[in-house]
PDB file of C-alpha atoms and ligand atoms in Angstrom:
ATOM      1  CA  UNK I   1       0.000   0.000   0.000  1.00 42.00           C
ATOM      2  CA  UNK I   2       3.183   2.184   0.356  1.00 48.00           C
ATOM      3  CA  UNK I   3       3.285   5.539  -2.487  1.00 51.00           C
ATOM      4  CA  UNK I   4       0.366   4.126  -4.012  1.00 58.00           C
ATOM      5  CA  UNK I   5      -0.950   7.430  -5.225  1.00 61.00           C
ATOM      6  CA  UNK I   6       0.659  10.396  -6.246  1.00 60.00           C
ATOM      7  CA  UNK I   7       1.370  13.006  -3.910  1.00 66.00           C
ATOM      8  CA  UNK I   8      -1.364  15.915  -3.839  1.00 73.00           C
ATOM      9  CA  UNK I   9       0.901  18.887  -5.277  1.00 77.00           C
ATOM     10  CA  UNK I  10       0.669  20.734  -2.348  1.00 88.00           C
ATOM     11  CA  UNK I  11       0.607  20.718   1.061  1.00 93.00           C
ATOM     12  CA  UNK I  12      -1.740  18.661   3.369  1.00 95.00           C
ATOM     13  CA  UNK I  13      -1.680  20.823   6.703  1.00 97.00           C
ATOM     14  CA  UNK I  14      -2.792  19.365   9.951  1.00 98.00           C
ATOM     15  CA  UNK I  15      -4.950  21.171  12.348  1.00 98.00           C
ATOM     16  CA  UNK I  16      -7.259  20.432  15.524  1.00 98.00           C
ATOM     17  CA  UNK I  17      -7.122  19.866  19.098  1.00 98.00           C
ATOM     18  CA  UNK I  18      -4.352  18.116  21.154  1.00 98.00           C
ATOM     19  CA  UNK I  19      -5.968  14.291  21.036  1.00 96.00           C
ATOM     20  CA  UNK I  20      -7.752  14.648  17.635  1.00 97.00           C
ATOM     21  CA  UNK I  21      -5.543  12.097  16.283  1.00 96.00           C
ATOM     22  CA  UNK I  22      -3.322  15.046  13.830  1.00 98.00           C
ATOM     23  CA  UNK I  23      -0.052  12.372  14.446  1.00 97.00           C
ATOM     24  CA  UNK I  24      -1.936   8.906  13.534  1.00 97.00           C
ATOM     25  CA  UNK I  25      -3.569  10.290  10.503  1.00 98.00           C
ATOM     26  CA  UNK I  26      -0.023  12.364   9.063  1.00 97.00           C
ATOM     27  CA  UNK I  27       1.164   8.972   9.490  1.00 96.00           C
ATOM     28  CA  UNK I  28      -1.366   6.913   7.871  1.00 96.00           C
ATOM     29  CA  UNK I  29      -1.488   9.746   4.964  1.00 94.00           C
ATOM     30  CA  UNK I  30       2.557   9.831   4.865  1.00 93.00           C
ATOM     31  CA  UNK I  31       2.021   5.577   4.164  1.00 92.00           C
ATOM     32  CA  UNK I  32      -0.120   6.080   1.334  1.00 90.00           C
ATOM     33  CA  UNK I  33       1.308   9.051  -0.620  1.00 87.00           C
ATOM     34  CA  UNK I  34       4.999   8.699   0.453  1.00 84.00           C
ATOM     35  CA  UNK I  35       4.793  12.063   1.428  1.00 90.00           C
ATOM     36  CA  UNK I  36       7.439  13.502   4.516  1.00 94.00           C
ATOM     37  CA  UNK I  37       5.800  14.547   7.563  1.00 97.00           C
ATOM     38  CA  UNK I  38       7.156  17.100   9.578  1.00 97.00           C
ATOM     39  CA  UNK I  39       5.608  16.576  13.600  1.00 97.00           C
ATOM     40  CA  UNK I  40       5.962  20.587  14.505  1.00 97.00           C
ATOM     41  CA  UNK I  41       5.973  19.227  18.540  1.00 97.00           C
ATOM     42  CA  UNK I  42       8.405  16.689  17.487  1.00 97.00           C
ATOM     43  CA  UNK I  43      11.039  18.709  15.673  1.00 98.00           C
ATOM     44  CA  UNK I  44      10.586  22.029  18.257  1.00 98.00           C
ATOM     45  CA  UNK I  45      11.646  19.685  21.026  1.00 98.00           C
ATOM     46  CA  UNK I  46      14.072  18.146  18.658  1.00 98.00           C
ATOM     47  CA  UNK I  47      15.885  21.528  18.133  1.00 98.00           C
ATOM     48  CA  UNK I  48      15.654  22.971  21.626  1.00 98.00           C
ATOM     49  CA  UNK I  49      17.047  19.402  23.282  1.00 98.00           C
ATOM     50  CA  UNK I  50      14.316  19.308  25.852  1.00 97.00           C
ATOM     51  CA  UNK I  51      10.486  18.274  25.666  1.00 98.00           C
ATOM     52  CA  UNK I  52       7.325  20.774  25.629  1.00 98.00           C
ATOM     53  CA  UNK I  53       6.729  20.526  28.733  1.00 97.00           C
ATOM     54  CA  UNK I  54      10.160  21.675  29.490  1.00 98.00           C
ATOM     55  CA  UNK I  55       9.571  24.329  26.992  1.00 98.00           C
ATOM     56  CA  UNK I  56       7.051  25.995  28.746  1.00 98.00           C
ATOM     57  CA  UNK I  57       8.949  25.339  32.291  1.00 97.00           C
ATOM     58  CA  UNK I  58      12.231  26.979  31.264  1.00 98.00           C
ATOM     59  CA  UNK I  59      11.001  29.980  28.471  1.00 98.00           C
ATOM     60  CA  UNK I  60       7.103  29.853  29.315  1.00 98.00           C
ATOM     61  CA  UNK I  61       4.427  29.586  26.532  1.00 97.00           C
ATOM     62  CA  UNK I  62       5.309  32.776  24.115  1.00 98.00           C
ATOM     63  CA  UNK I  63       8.231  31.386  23.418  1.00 98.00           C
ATOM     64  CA  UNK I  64       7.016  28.013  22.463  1.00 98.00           C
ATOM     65  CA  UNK I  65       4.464  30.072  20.130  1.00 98.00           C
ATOM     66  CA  UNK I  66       7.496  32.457  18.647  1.00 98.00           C
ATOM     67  CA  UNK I  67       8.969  29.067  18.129  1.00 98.00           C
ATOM     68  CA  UNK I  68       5.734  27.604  16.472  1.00 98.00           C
ATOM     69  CA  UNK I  69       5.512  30.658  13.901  1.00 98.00           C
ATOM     70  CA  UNK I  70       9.169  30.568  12.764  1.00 98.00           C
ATOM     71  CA  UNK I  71       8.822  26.835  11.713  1.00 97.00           C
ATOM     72  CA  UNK I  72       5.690  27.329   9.831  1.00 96.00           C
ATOM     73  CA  UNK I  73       7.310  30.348   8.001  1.00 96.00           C
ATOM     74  CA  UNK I  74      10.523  28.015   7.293  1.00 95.00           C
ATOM     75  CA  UNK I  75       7.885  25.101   6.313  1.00 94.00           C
ATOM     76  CA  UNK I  76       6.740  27.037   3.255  1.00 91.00           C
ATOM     77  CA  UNK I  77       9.918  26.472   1.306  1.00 92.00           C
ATOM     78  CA  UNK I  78       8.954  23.030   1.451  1.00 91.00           C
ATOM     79  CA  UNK I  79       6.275  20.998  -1.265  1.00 88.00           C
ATOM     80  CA  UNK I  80       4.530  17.643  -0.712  1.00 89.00           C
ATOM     81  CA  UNK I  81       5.061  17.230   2.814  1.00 95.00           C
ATOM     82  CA  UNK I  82       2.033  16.959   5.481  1.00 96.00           C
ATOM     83  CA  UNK I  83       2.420  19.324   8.771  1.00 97.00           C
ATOM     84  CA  UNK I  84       1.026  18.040  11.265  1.00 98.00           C
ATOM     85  CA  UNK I  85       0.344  21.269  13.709  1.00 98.00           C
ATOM     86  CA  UNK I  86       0.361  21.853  17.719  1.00 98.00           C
ATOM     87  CA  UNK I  87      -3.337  22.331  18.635  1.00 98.00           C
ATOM     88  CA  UNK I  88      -2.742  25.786  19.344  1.00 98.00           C
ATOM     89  CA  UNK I  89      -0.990  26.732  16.061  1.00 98.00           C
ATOM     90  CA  UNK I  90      -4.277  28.091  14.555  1.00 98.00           C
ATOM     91  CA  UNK I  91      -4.361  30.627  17.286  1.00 98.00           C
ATOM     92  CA  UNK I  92      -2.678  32.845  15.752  1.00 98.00           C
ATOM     93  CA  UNK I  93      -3.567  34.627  12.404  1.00 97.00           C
ATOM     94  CA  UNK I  94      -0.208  34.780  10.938  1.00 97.00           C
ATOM     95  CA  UNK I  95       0.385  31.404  11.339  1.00 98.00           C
ATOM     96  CA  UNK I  96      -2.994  30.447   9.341  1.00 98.00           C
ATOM     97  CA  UNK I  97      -1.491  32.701   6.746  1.00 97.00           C
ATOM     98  CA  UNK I  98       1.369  31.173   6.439  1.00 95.00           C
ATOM     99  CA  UNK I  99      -0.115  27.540   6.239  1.00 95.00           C
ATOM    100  CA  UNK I 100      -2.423  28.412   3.782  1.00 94.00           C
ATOM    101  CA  UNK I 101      -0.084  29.553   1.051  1.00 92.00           C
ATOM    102  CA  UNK I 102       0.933  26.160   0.041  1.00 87.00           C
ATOM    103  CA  UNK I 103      -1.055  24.076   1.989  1.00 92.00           C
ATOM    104  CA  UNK I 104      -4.737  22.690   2.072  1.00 95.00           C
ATOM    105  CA  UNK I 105      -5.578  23.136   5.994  1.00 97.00           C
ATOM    106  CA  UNK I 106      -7.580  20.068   6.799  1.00 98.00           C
ATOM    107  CA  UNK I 107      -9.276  20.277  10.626  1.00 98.00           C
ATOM    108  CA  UNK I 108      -9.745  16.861  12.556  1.00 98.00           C
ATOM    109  CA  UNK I 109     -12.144  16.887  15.224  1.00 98.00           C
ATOM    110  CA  UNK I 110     -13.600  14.820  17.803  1.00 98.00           C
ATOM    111  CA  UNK I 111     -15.492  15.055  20.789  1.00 98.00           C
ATOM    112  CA  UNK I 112     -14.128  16.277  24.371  1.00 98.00           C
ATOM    113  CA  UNK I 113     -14.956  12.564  25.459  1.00 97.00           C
ATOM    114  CA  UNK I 114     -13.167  11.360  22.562  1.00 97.00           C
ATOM    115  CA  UNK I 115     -10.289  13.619  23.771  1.00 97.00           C
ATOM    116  CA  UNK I 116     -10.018  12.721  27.430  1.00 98.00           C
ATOM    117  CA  UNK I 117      -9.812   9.145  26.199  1.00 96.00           C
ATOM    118  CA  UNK I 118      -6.937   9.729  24.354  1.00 94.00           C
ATOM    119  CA  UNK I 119      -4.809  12.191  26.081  1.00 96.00           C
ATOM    120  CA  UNK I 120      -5.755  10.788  29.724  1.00 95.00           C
ATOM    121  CA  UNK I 121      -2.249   8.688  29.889  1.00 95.00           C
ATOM    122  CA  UNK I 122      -0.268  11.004  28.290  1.00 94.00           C
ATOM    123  CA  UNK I 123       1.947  13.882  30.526  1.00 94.00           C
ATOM    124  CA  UNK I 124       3.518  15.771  27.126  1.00 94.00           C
ATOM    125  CA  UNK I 125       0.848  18.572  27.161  1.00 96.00           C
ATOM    126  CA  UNK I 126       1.473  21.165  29.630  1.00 96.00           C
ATOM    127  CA  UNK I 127      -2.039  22.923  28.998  1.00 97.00           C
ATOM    128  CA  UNK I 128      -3.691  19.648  29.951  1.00 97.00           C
ATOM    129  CA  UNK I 129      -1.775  18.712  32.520  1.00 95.00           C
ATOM    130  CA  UNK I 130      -4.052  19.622  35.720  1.00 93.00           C
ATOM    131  CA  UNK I 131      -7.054  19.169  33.490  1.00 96.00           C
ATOM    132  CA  UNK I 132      -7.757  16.683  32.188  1.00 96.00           C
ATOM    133  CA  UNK I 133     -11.698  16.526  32.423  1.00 97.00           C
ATOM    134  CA  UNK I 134     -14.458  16.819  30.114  1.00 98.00           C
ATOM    135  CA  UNK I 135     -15.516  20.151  31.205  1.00 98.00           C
ATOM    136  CA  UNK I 136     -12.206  21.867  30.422  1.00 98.00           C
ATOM    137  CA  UNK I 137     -11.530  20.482  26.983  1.00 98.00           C
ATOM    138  CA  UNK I 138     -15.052  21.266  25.996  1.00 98.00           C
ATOM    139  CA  UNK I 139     -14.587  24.678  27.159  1.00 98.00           C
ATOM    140  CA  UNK I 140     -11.028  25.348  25.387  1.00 98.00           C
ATOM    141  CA  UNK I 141     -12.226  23.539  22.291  1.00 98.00           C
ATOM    142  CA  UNK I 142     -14.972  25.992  22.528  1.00 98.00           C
ATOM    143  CA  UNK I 143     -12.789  28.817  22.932  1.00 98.00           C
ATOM    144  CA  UNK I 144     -10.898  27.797  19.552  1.00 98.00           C
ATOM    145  CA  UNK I 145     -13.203  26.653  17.105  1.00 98.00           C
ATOM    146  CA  UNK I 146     -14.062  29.674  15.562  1.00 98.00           C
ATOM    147  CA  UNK I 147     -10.595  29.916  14.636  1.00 98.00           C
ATOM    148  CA  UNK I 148     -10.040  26.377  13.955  1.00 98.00           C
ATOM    149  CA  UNK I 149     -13.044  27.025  11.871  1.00 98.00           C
ATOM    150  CA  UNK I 150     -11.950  29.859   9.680  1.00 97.00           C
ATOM    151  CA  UNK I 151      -8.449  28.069   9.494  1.00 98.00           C
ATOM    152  CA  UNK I 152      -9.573  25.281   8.084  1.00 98.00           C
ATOM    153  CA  UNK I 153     -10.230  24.293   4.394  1.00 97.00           C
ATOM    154  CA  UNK I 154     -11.663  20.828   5.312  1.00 97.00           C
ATOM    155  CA  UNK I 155     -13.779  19.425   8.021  1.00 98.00           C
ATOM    156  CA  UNK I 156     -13.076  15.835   8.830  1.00 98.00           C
ATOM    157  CA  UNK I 157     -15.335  13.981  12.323  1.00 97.00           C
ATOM    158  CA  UNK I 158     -12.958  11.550  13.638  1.00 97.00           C
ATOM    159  CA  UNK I 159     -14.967  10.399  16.308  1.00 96.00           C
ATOM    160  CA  UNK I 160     -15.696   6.511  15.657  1.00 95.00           C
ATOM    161  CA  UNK I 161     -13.676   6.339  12.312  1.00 96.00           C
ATOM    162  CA  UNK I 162     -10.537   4.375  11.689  1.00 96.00           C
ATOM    163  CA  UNK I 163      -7.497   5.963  10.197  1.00 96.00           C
ATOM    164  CA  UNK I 164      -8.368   4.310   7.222  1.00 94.00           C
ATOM    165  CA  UNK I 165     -11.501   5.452   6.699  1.00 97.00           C
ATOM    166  CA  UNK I 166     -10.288   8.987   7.844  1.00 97.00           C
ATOM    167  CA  UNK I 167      -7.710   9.386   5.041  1.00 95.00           C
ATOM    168  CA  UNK I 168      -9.744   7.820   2.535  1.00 94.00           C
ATOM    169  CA  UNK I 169     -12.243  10.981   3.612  1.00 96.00           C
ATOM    170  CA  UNK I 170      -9.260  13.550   3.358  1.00 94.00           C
ATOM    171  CA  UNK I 171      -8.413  12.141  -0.156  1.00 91.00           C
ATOM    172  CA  UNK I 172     -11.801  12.253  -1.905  1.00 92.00           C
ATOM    173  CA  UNK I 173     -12.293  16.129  -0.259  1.00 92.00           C
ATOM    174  CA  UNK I 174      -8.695  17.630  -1.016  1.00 88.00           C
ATOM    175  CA  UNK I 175      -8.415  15.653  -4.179  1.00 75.00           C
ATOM    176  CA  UNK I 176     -11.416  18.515  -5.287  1.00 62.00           C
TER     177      UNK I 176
HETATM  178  C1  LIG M   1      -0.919  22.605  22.405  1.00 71.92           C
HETATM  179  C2  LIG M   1      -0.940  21.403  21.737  1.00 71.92           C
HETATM  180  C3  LIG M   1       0.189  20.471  21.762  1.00 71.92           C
HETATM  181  C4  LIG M   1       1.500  21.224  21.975  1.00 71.92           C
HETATM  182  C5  LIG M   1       1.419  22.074  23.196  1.00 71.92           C
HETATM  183  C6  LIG M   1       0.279  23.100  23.130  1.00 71.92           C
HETATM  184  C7  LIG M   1      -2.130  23.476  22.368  1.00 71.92           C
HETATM  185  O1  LIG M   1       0.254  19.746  20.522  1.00 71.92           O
HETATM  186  O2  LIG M   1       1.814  21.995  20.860  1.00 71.92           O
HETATM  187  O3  LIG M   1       1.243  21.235  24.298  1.00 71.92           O
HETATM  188  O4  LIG M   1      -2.045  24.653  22.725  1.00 71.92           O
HETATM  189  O5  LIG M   1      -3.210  22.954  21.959  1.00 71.92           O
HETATM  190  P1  LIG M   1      -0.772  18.555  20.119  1.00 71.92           P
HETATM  191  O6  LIG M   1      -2.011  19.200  19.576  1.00 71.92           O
HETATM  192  O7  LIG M   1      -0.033  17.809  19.071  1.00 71.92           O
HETATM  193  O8  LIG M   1      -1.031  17.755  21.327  1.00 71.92           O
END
């Protein structure tokens, strides 16, 4: 199943809240076109030597954002790769500028139950940290989806798909 289609021509951009499975599905797309993915989380820690919640420990969160920006701006020089975004990277409106000019901005969601299930083991996300409960992801999801909204080119429901079935729904909406 490796490469077996061609690469879309432009970007496939990544966006949604922490949990909405933006890794799994860059992943399962990255299989299937043989496209590069570039994990923004992933490489920022990468670069600074330490993890995100370290991040915000040492420098505190503008700096993790400053950081976000300036590797979205570099990302542009790049073609046929798939970004997969930090939930809060559509916070900002010169970020969403800067993903949109060579990318197709595809928004996963799910619901906050959905999202507690996933993230509940996991201690990499300093804003969830002290939490993690259905009441507080509903209300910060709520607090971002008019911007994930107007960020986003695409609208995928994740809740009760598999990966599968979630990429083959990415490919037959950005293929238009
Ligand atoms: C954040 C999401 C995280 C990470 C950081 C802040 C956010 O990425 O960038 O903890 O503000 O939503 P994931 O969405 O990949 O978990």
């Amino acid at each position: 199943m490796s490469g077996k289609y061609v690469p879309f021509g432009f970007n496939i951009v990544l966006i949604g809240f922490m949990g909405c499975g933006k890794s799994t599905i860059a992943k399962a797309l990255s299989n299937l076109f043989a496209m590069d993915v570039v994990e923004m989380d992933q490489l920022i820690a990468e670069r600074e030597g330490m993890s995100i919640p370290e991040i915000f420990d040492t420098y505190g969160e503008p700096y993790f954002r400053d950081l976000e920006t300036n590797l979205l701006i570099e990302m542009q020089s790049k073609k046929n790769v798939i970004i997969s975004c930090g939930g809060g990277v559509p916070m900002r409106e010169v970020n969403v500028r800067e993903m949109k000019k060579n990318g197709k901005v595809i928004l996963l969601t799910a619901k906050p139950e959905t999202i507690l299930e996933r993230v509940k083991d996991n201690h990499d996300r300093p804003l969830l940290e002290n939490n993690k409960n259905v009441d507080y992801i509903a209300h910060l999801m709520e607090q971002r989806w008019e911007k994930y909204q107007a960020a986003a080119d695409i609208i995928i429901e994740t809740d009760g798909k598999s990966a599968f079935e979630i990429c083959e729904e990415i490919i037959a909406k950005a293929g238009q």
